[in-house]
Coordinates of C-alpha atoms in Angstrom, one line a residue:
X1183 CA 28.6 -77.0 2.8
X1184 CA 29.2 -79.1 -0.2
X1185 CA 32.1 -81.0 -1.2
X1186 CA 33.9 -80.6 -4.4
X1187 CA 35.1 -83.4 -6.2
X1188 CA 38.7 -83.2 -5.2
X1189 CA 37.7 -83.0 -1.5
X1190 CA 35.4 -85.7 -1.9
X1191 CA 37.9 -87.9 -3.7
X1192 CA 40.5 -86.7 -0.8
X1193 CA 38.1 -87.9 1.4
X1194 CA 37.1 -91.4 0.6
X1195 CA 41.0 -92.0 -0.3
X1196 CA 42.1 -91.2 3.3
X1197 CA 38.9 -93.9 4.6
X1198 CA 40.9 -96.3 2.2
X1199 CA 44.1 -96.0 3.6
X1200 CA 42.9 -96.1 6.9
X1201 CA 41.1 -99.0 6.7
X1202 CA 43.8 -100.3 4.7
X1203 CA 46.3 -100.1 7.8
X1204 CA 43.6 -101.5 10.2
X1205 CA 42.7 -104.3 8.0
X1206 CA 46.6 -104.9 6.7
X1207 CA 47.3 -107.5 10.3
X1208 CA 44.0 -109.6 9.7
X1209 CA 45.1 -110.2 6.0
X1210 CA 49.0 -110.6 7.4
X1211 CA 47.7 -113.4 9.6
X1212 CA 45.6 -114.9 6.7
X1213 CA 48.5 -114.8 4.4
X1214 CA 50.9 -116.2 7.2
X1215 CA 48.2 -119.0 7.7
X1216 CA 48.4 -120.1 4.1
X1217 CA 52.6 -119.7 3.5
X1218 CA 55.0 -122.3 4.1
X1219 CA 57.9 -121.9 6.9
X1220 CA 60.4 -120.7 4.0
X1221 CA 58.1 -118.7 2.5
X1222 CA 57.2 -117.4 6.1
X1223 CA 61.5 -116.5 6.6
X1224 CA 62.1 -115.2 3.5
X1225 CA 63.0 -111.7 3.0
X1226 CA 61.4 -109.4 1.2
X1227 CA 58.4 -111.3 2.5
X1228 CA 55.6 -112.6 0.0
X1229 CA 52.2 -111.0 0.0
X1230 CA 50.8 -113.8 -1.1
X1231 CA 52.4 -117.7 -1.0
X1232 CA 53.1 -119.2 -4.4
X1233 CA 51.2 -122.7 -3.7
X1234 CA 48.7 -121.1 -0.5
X1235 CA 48.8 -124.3 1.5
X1236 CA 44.7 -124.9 2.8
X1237 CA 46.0 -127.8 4.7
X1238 CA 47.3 -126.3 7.3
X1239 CA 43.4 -125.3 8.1
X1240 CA 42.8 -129.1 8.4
X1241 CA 45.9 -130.3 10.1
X1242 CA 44.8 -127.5 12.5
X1243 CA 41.7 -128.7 13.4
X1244 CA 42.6 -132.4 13.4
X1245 CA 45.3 -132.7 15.5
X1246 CA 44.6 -129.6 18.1
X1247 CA 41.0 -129.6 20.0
X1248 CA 40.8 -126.3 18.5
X1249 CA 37.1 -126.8 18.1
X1250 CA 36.5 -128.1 21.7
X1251 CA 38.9 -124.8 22.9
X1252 CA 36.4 -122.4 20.9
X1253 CA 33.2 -124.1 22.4
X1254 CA 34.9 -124.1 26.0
X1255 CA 35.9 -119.6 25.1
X1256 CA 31.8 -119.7 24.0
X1257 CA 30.2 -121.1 26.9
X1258 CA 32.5 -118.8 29.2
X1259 CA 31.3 -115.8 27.1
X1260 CA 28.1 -116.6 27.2
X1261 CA 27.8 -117.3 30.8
X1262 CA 29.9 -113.8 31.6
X1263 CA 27.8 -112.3 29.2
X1264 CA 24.6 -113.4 30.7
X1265 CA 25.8 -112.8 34.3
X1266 CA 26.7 -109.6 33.7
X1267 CA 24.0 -108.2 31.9
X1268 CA 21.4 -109.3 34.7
X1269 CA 23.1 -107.6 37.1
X1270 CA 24.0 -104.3 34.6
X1271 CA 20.2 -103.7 33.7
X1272 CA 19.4 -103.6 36.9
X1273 CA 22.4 -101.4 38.8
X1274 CA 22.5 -99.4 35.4
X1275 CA 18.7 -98.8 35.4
X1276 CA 18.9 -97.5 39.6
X1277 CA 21.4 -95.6 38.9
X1278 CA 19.7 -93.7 35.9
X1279 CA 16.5 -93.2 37.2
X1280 CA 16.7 -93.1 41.4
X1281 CA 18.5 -90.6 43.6
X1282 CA 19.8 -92.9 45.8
X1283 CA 21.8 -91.5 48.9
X1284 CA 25.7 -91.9 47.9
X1285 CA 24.8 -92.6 44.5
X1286 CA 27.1 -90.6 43.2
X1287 CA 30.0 -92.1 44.9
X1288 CA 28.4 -95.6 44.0
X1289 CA 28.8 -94.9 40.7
X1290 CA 32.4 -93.5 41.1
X1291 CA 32.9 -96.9 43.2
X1292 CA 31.9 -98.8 40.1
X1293 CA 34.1 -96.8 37.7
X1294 CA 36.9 -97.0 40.1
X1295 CA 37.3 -100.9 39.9
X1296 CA 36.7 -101.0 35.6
X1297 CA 40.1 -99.5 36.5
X1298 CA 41.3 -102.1 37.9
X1299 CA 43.7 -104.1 35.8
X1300 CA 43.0 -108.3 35.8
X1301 CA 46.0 -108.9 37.6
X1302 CA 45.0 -107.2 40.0
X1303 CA 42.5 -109.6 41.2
X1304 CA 43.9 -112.6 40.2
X1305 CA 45.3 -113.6 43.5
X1306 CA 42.2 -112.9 45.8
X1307 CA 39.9 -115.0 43.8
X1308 CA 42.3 -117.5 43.0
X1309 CA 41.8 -117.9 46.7
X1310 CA 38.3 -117.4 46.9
X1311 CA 38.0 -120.5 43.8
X1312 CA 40.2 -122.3 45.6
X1313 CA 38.0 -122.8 49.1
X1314 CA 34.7 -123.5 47.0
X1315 CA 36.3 -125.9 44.8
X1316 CA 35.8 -123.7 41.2
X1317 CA 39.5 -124.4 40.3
X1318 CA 39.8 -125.7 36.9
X1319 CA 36.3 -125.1 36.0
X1320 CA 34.4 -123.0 33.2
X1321 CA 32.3 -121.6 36.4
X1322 CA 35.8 -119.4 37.4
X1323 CA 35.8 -117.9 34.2
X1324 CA 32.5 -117.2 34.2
X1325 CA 32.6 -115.4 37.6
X1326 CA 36.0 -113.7 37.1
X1327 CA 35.3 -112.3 33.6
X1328 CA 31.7 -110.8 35.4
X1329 CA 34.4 -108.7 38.0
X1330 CA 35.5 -107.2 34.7
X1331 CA 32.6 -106.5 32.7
X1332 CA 29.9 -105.5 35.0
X1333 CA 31.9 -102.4 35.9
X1334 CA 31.9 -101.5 32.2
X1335 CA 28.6 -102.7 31.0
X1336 CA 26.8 -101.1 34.2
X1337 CA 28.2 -97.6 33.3
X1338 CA 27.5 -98.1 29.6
X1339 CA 23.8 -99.1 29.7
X1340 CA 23.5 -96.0 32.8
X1341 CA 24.5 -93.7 29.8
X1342 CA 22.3 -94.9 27.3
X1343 CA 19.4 -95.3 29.8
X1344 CA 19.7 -91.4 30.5
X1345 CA 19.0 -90.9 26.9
X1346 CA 15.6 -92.5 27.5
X1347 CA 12.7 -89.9 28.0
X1348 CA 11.6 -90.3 31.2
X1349 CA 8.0 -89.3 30.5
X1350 CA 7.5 -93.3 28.4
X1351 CA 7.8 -95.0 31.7
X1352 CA 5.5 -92.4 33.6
X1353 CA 2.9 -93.0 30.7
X1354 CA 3.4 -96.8 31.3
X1355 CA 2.6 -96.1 35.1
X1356 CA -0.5 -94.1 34.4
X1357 CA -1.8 -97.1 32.4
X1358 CA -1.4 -99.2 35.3
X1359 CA 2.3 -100.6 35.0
X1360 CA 4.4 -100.8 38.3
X1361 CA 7.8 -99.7 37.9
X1362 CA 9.2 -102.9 37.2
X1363 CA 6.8 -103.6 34.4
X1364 CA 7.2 -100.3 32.6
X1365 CA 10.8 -100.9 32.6
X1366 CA 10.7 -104.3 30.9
X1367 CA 7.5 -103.4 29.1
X1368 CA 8.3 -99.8 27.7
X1369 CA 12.4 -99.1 28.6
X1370 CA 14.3 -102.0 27.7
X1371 CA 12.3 -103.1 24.3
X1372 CA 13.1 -99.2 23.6
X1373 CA 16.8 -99.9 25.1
X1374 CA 17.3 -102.9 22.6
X1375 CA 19.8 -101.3 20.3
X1376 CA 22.0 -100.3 23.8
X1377 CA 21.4 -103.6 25.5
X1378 CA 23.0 -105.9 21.9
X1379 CA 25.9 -103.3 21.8
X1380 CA 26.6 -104.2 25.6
X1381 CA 26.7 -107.4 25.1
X1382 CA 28.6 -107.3 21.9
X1383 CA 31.6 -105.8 24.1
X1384 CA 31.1 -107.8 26.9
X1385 CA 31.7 -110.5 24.7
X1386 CA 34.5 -109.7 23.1
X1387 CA 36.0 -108.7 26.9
X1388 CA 35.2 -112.3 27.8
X1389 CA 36.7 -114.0 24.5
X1390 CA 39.7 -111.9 24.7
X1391 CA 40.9 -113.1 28.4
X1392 CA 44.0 -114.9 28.7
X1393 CA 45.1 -114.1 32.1
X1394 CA 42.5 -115.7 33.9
X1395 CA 42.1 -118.7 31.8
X1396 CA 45.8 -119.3 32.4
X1397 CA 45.3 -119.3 36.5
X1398 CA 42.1 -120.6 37.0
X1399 CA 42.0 -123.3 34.1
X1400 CA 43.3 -126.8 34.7
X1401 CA 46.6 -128.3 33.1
X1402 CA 44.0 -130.9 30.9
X1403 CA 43.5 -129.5 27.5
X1404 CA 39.6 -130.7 27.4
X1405 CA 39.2 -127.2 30.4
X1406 CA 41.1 -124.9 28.0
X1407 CA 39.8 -121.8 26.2
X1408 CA 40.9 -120.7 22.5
X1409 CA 43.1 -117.9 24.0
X1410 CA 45.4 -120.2 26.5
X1411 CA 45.1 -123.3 24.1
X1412 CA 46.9 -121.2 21.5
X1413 CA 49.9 -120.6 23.4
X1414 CA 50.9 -124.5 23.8
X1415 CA 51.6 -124.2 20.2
X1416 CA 54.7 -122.8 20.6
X1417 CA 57.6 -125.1 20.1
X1418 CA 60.4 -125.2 22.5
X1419 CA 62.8 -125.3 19.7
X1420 CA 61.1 -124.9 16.1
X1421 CA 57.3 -123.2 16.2
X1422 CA 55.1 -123.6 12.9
X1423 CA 53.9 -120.2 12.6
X1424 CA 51.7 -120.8 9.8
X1425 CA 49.6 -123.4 12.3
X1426 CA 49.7 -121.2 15.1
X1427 CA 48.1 -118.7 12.5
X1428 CA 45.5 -120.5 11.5
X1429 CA 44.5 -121.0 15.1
X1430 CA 44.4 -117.6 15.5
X1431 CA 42.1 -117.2 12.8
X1432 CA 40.0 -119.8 14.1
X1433 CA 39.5 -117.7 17.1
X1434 CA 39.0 -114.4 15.3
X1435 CA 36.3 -116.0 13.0
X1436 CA 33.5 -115.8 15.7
X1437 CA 33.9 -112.2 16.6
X1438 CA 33.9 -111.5 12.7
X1439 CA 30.8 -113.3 12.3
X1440 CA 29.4 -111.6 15.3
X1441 CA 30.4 -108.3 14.1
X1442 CA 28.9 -108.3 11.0
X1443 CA 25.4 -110.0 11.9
X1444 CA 25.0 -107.0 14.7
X1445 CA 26.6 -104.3 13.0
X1446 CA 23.3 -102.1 13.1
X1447 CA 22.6 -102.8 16.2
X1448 CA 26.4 -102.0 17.7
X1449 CA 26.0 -98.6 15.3
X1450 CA 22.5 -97.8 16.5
X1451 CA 23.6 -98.4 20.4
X1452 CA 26.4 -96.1 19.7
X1453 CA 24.3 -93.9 18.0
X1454 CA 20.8 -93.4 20.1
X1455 CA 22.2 -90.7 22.7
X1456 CA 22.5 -88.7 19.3
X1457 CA 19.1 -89.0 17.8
X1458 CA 16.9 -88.9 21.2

């Protein structure tokens, strides 16, 4: 059915407000980043600061490790990431392809405990960190943010493995693939598109944890990740906001970045159940 001009205009105006309210708290934070602490008080608030104050950038990064507190958040993503996509192909692929006895409730088991909220958990492996000496190290975050993602990214890459003919891998076989090789030879080069939106999310899971930073991370600021290195900014009786902003925009760069230099493939993994 084709549009008529009006609808069409209707149409892209309602995407604009939309995206207008969803973008409206990055730009708030960018403007609060830039504004002085009277400008930041004032009411009616300023859309815009009269003298935008780029400084606050530099004090930011000079007198905070905010750089060392991003590289400690990336090497915990990366690790859960990594971690948790080993272990996802795998349990995702078995439970796509095999009929395993109780595979069924295995896969309900699975869901069951991405329902589990973080807090959840923080007590037993606090414990279980504790008695293997992983307290105050990167390595707890790694394994704690992997109890969190697997669940997800296992039941994620199970759907989009379904959408996978099953006749590619058979072909593969008949060529004189095992199993194994047609799966990394034919599946998962097919499965790419799925596999970097995976990841994407399990990244932002990883970068977005605060709980388990705060328990499992030491009291030295050199262990800290963006997230729980933030929250020290607060004063106990006057807090800049305007540095505390540009800390958080710090932290939100890297996702931005990430977003927009995977974009296809996060659409395309979203997407591929449609078109196969």
């Amino acid at each position: 059915m084709e549009r008529t001009g009006f609808q069409s205009f209707a149409l892209y105006a309602g995407l604009a407000v939309v995206c207008g309210i969803l973008l409206f708290p990055i730009y708030w934070l960018f403007v609060t980043a830039l504004s002085t602490l009277a400008e930041i008080r004032q009411l009616p608030p300023s859309f815009w600061p009269a003298e935008p104050q780029w400084s606050t950038f530099t004090k930011v990064a000079s007198e905070r490790p905010i750089l060392l507190w991003l590289w400690n958040s990336t090497l915990a993503a990366i690790g859960s990431v990594g971690l948790s996509m080993i272990v996802s192909v795998f349990a995702g692929y078995s439970l796509s392809r095999f009929s395993l006895r109780g595979g069924r409730s295995l896969g309900l088991f699975i869901l069951t405990a991405k329902m589990l909220p973080a807090t959840l958990l923080v007590i037993p492996l606090f414990g279980i960190f504790r008695s293997i000496g992983l307290i105050g190290s990167l390595w707890s975050l790694v394994l704690a943010h992997a109890t969190l993602i697997i669940p997800f990214t296992t039941w994620m890459l199970k759907g989009y493995f379904d959408t996978i003919p099953r006749e590619l891998e058979q072909a593969a076989m008949v060529d004189g693939c095992s199993p194994l090789g047609a799966m990394f030879r034919v599946v998962l080069p097919v499965a790419t598109p799925g596999l970097a939106a995976t990841a994407l999310y399990a990244f932002v899971l990883s970068w977005a944890d605060y709980a388990y930073a705060r328990t499992f991370l030491t009291n030295a600021q050199g262990s800290w990740t963006a997230n729980l290195g933030i929250t020290t900014m607060k004063g106990e009786y006057v807090t800049d906001w305007n540095e505390i902003s540009a800390a958080a925009v710090f932290i939100a760069l890297p996702i931005l970045v990430i977003y927009l230099f995977l974009e296809r493939y996060l659409v395309g993994g979203l997407t591929a159940g449609a078109e196969k």
